[in-house]
PDB file of C-alpha atoms and ligand atoms in Angstrom:
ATOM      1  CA  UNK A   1     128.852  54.376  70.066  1.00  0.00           C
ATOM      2  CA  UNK A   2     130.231  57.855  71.281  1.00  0.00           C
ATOM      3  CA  UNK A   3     133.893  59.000  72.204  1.00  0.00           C
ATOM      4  CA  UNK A   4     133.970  60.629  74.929  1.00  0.00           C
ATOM      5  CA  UNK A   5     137.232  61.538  76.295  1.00  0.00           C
ATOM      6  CA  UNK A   6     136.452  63.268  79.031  1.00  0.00           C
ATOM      7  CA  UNK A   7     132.818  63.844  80.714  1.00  0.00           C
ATOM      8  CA  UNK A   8     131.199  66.430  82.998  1.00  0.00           C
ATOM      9  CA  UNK A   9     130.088  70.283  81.581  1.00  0.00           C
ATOM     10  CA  UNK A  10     128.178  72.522  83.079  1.00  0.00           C
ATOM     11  CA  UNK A  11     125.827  75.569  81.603  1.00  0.00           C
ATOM     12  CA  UNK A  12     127.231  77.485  79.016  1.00  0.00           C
ATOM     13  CA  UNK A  13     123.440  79.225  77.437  1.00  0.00           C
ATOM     14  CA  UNK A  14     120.044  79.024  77.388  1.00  0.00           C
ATOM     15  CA  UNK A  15     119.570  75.515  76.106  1.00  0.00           C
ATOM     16  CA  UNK A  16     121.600  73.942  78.746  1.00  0.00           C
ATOM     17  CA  UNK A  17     119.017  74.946  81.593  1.00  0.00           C
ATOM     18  CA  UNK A  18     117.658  71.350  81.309  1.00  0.00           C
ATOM     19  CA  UNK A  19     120.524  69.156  79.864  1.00  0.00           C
ATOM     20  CA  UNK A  20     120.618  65.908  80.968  1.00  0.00           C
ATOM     21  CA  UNK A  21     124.044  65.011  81.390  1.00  0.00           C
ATOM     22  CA  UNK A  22     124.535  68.340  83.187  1.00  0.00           C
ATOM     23  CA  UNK A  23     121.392  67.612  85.578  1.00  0.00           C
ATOM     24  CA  UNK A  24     120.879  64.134  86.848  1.00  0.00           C
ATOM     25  CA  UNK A  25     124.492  63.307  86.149  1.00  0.00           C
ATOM     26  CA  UNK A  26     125.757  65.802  88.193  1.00  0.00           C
ATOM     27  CA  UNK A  27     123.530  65.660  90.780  1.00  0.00           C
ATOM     28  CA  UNK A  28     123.764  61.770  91.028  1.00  0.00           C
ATOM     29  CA  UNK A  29     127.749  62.184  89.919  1.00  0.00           C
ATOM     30  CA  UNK A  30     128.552  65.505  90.311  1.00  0.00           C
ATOM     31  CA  UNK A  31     129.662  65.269  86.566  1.00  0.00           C
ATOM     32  CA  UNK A  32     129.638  69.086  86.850  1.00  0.00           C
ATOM     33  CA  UNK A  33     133.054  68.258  87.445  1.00  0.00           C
ATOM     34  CA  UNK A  34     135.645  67.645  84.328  1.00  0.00           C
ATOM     35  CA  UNK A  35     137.267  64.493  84.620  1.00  0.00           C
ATOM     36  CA  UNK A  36     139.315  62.355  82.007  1.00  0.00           C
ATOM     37  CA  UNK A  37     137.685  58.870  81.243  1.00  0.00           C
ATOM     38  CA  UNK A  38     138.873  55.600  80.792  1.00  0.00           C
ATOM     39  CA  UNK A  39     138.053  55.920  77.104  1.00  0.00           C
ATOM     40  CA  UNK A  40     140.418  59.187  76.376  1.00  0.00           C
ATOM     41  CA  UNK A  41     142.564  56.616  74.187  1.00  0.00           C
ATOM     42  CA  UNK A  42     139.764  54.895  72.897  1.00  0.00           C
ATOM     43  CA  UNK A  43     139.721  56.022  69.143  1.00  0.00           C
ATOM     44  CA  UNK A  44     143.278  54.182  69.199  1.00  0.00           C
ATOM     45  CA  UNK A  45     143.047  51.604  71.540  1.00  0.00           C
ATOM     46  CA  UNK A  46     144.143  48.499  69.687  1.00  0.00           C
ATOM     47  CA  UNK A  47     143.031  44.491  70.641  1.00  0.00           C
ATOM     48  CA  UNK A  48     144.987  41.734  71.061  1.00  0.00           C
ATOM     49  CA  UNK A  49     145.500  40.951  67.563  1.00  0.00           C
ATOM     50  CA  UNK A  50     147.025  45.161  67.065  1.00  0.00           C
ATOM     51  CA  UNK A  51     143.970  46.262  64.730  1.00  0.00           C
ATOM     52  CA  UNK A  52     142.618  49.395  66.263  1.00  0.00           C
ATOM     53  CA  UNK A  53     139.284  48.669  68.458  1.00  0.00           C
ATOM     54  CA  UNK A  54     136.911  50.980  66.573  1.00  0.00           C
ATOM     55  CA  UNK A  55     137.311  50.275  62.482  1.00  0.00           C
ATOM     56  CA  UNK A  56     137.678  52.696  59.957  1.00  0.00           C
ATOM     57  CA  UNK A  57     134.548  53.943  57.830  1.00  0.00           C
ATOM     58  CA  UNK A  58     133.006  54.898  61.011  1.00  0.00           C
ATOM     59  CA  UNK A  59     130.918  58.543  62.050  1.00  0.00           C
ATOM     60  CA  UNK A  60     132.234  59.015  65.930  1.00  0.00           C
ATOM     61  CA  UNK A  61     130.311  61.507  67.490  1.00  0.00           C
ATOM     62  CA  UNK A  62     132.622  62.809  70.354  1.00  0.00           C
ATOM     63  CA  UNK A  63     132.011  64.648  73.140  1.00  0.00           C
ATOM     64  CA  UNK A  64     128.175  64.628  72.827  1.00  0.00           C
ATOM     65  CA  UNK A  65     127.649  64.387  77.559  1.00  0.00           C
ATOM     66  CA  UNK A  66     130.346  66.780  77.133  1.00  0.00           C
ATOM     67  CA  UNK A  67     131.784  70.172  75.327  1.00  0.00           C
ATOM     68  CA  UNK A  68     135.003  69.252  73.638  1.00  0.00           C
ATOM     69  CA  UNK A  69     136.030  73.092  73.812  1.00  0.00           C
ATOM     70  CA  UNK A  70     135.568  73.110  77.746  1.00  0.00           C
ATOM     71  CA  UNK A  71     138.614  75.106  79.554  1.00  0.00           C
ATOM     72  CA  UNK A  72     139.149  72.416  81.799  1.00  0.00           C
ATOM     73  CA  UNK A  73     139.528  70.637  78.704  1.00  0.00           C
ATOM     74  CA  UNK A  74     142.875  72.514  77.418  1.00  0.00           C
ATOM     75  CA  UNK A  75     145.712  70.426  78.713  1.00  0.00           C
ATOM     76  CA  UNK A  76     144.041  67.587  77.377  1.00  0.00           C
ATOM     77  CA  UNK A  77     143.293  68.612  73.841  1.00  0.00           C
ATOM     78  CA  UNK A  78     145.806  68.502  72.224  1.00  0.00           C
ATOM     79  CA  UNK A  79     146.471  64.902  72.555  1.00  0.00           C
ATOM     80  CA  UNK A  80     142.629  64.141  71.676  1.00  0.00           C
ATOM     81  CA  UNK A  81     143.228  66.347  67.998  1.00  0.00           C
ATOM     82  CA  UNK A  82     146.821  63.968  67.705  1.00  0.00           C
ATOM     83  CA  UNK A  83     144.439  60.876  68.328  1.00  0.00           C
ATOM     84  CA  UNK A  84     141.615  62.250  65.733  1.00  0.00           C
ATOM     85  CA  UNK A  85     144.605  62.954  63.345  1.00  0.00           C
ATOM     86  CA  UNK A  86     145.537  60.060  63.399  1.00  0.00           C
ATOM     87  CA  UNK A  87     141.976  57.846  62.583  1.00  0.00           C
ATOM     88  CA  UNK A  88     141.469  59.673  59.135  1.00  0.00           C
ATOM     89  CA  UNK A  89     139.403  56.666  58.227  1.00  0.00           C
ATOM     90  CA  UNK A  90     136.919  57.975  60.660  1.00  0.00           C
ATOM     91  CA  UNK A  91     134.541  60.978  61.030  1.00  0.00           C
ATOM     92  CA  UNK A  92     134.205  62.500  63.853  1.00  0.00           C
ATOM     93  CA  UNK A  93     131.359  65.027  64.837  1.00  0.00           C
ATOM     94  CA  UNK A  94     131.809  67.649  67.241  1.00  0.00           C
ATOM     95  CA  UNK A  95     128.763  69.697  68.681  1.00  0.00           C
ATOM     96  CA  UNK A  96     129.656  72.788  71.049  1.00  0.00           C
ATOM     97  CA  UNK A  97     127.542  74.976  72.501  1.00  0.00           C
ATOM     98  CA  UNK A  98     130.952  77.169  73.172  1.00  0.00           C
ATOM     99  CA  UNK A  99     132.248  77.853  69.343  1.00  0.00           C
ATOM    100  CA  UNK A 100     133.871  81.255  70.552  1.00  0.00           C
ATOM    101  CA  UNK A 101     136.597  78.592  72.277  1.00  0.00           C
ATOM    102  CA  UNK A 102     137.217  77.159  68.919  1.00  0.00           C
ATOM    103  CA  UNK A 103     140.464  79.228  67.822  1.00  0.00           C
ATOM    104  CA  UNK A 104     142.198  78.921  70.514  1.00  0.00           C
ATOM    105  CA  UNK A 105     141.519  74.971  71.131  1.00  0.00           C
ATOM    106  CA  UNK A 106     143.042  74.621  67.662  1.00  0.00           C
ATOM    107  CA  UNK A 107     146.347  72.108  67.130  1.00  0.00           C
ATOM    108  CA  UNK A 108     148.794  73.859  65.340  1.00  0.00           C
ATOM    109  CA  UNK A 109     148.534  71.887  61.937  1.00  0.00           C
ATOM    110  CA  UNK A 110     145.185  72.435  61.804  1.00  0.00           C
ATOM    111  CA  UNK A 111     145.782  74.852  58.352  1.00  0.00           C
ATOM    112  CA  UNK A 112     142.025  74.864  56.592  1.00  0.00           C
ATOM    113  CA  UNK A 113     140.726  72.279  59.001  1.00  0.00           C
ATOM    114  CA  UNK A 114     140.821  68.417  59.344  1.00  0.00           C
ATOM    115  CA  UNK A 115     139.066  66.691  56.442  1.00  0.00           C
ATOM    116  CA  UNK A 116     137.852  63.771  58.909  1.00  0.00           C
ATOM    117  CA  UNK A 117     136.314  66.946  61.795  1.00  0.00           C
ATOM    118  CA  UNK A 118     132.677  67.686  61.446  1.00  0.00           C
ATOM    119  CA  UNK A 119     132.016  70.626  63.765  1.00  0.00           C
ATOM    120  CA  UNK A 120     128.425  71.920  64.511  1.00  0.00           C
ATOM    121  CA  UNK A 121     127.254  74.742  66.056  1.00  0.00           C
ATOM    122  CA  UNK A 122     124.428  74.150  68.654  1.00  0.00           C
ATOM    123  CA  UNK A 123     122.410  77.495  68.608  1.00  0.00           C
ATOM    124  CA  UNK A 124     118.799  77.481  70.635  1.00  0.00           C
ATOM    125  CA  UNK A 125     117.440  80.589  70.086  1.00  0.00           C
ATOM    126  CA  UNK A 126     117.759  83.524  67.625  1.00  0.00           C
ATOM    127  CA  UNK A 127     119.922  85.526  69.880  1.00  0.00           C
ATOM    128  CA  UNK A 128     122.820  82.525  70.331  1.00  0.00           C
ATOM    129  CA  UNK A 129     122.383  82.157  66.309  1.00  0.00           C
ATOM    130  CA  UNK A 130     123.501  85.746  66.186  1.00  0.00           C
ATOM    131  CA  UNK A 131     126.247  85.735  68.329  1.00  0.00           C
ATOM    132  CA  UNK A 132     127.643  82.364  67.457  1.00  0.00           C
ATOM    133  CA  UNK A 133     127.181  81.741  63.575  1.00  0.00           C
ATOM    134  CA  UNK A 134     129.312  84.695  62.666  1.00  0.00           C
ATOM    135  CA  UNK A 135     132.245  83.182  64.487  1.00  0.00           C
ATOM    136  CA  UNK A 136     131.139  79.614  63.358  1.00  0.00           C
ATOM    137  CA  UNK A 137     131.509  80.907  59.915  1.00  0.00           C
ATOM    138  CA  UNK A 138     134.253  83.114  60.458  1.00  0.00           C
ATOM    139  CA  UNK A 139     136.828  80.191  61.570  1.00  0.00           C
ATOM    140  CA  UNK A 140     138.610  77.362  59.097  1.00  0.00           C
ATOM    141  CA  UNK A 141     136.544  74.711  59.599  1.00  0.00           C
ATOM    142  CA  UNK A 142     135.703  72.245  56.175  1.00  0.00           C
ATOM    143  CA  UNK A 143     132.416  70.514  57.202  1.00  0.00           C
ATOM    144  CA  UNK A 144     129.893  72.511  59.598  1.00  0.00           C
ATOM    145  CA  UNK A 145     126.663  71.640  60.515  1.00  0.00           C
ATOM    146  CA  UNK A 146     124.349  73.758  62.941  1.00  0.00           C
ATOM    147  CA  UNK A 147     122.448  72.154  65.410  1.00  0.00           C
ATOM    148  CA  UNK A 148     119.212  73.801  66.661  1.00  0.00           C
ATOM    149  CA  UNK A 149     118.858  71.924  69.934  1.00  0.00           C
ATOM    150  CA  UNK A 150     117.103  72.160  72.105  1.00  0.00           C
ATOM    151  CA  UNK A 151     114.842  75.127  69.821  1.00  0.00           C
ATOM    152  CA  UNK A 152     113.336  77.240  72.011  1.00  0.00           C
ATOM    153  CA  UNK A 153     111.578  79.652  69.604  1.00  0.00           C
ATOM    154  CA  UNK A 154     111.115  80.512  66.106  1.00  0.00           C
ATOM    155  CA  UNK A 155     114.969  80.916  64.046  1.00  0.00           C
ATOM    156  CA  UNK A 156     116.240  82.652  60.931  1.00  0.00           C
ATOM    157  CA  UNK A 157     119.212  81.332  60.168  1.00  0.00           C
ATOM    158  CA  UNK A 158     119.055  82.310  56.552  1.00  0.00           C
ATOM    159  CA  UNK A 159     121.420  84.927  57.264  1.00  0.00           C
ATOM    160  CA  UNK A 160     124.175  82.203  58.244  1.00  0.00           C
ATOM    161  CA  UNK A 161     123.669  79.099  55.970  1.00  0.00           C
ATOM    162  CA  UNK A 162     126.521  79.814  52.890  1.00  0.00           C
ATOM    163  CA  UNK A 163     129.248  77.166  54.044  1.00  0.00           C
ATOM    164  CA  UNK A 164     126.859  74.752  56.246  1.00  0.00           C
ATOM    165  CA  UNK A 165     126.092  71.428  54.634  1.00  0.00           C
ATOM    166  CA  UNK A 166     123.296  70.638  57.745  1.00  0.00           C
ATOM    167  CA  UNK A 167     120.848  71.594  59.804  1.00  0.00           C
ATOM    168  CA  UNK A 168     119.777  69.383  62.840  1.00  0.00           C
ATOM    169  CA  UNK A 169     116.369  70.564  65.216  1.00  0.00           C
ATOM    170  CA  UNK A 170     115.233  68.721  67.783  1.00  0.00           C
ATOM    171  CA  UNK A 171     113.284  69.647  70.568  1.00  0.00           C
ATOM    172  CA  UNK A 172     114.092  70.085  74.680  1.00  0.00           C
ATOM    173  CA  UNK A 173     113.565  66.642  76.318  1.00  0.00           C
ATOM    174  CA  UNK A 174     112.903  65.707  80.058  1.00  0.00           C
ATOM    175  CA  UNK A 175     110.108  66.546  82.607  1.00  0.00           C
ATOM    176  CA  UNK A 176     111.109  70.373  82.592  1.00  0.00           C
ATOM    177  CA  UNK A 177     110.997  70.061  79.107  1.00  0.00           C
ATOM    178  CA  UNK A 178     109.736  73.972  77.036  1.00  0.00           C
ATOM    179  CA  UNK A 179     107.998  73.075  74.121  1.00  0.00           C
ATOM    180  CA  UNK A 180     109.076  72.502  70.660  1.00  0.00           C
ATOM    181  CA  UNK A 181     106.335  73.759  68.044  1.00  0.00           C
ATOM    182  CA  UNK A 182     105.827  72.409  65.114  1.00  0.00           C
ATOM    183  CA  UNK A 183     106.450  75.319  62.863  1.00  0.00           C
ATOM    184  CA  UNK A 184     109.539  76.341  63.578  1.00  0.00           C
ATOM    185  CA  UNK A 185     110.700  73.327  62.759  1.00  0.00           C
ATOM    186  CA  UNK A 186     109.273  73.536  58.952  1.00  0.00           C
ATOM    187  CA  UNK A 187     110.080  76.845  58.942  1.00  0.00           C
ATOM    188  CA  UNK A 188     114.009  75.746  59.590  1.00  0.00           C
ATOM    189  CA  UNK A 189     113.480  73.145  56.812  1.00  0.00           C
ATOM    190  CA  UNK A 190     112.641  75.896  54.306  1.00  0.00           C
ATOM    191  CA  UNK A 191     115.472  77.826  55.015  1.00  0.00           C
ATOM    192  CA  UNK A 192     117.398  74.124  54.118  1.00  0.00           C
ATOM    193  CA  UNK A 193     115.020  73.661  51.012  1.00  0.00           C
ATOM    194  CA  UNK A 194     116.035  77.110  50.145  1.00  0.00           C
ATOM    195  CA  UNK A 195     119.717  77.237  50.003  1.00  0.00           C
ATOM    196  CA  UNK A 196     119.918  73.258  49.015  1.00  0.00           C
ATOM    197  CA  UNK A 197     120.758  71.777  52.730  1.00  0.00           C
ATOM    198  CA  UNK A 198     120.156  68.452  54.251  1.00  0.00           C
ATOM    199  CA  UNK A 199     117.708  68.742  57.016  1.00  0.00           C
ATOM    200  CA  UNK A 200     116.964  66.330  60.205  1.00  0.00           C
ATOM    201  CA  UNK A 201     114.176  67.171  62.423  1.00  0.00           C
ATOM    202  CA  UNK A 202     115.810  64.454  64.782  1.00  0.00           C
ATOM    203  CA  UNK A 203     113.664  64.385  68.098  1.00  0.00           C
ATOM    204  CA  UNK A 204     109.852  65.912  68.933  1.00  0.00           C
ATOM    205  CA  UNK A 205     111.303  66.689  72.531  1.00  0.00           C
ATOM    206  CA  UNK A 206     109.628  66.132  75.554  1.00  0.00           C
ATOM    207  CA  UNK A 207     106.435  68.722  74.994  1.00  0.00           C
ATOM    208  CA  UNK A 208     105.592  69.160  71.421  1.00  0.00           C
ATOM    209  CA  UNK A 209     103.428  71.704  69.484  1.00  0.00           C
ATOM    210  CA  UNK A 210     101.560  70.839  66.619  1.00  0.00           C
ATOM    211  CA  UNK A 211      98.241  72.888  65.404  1.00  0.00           C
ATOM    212  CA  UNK A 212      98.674  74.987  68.357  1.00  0.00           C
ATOM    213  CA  UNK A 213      97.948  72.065  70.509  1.00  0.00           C
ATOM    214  CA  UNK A 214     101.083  70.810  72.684  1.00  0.00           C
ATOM    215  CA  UNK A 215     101.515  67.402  74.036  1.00  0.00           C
ATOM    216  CA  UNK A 216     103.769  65.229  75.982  1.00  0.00           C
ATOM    217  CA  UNK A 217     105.695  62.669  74.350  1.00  0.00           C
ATOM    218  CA  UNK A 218     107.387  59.965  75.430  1.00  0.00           C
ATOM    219  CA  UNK A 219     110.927  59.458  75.643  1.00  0.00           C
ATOM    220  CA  UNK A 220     110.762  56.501  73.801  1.00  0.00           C
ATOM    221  CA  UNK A 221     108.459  58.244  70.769  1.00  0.00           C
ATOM    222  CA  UNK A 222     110.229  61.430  70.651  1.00  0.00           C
ATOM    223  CA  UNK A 223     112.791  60.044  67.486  1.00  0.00           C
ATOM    224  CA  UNK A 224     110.456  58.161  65.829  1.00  0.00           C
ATOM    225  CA  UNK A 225     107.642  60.426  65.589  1.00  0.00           C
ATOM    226  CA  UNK A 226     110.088  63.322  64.128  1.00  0.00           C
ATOM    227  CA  UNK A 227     110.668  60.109  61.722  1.00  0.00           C
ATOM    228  CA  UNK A 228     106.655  59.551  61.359  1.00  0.00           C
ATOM    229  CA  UNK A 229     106.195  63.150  60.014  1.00  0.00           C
ATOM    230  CA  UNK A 230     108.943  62.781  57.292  1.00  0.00           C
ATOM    231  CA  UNK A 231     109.723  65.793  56.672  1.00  0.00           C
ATOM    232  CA  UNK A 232     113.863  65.431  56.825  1.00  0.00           C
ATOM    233  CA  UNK A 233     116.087  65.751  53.879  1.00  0.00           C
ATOM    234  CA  UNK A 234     118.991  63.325  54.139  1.00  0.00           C
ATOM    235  CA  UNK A 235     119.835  62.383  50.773  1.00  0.00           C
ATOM    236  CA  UNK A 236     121.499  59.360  51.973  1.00  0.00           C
ATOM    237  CA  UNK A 237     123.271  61.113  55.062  1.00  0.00           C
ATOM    238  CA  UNK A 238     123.702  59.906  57.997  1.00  0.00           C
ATOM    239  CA  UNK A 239     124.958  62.429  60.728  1.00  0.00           C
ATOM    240  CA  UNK A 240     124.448  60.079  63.650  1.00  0.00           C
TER     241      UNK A 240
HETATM  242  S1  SF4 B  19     127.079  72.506  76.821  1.00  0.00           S
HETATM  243 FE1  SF4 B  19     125.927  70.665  76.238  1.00  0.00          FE
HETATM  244  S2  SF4 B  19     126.574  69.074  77.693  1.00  0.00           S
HETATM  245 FE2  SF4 B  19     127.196  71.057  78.543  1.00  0.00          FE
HETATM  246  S3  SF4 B  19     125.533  71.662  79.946  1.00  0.00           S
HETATM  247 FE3  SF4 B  19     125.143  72.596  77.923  1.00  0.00          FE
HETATM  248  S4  SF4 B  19     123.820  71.174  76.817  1.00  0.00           S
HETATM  249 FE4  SF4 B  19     124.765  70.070  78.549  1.00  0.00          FE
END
């Protein structure tokens, strides 16, 4: 289950060219536009007997057919850090593809970061790991993860892993899908063997290069063929 306080987004980089809640949602919903959902409350929404609707001990990720640092977002944030504050006894994991909003989306108690906030950077290509991991480091923020999704070419993050506990890679899915090879996916594990970081190569995507022969793969196989080729490093974590 996801949290998902309010939906819609629209492109912020190169990776979102294809996105799938940005595409056939907003053509079929026009979820381009920003809207709160029913669910804004939902982390503590309580049932009949009082006890709070999701239970504790829980990974939420939030905001993942959404950016949670979306302008439109502002006047609505502040209530969603309150409600986050509030469920200590769960984690919740935040991707955004727009990190350079992160200061100023900030509550003001926020001091060296909430223990129970998970942020990770999404960066697709070398270029957005340049331009985004600097501030992704730069800002107070106790667990970060990066998040090379969709990968669209070969990345050195090596440069930017001191203070990351996680590296996720998965590959573009959908009929448009560009193609996800093989080796820079290893070569992203490395850089995690390297410097002692858990690794999940979570999804093949939707055209997959292995052996300089690319493929189509299924929707349906795209998870569990990452899983086939074993080559994550979870050491018991779960991310999602
Ligand atoms: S930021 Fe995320 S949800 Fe928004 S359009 Fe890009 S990929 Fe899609």
């Amino acid at each position: 289950m996801n949290w998902e306080p309010w939906t819609g987004c629209y492109a912020a980089s190169d990776g979102c060219a294809n996105c799938y809640f940005y595409g056939p949602h907003a053509k079929r919903y026009g979820q381009n536009q920003i809207t709160k959902t029913d669910k804004f409350d939902w982390p503590i929404r309580r049932n009949a007997k009082g006890e709070y609707n999701i239970k504790g001990g829980k990974i939420l990720p939030t905001c993942f057919a959404t950016d949670f640092f979306l302008p439109e977002a502002d006047a609505w944030r502040a209530e969603a850090w309150a409600m986050i504050k509030e469920r200590r006894d769960i984690d919740f994991l935040i991707l955004t593809k727009r990190i350079d909003r992160f200061e100023a989306s900030l509550p003001a108690d926020w001091g060296d970061g909430y223990e129970n906030v998970n942020i990770g950077c999404t960066v697709e290509n070398q270029a957005f790991a340049e331009a985004r991991l600097p501030l992704f480091l730069s800002y107070p923020i106790k667990r970060r993860f990066v998040a090379c999704s969709p990968i669209l070419e070969a990345i050195d993050l090596s440069a930017y892993l001191h203070g990351v506990e996680h590296v996720t890679v998965s590959g573009e899915t959908g009929r448009e899908a560009r193609v996800c090879d093989y080796d820079w996916v290893l070569s992203l594990r490395e850089q995690c063997v390297s410097k002692g970081l858990t690794f999940w190569f979570k999804g093949t995507g939707s055209l997959f290069r292995r052996e300089g022969a690319a493929q189509r793969i299924n929707p349906y196989k795209q998870g569990s063929l990452a899983k086939e080729l074993d080559v994550s490093i979870l050491d018991g974590k779960r991310l999602f």
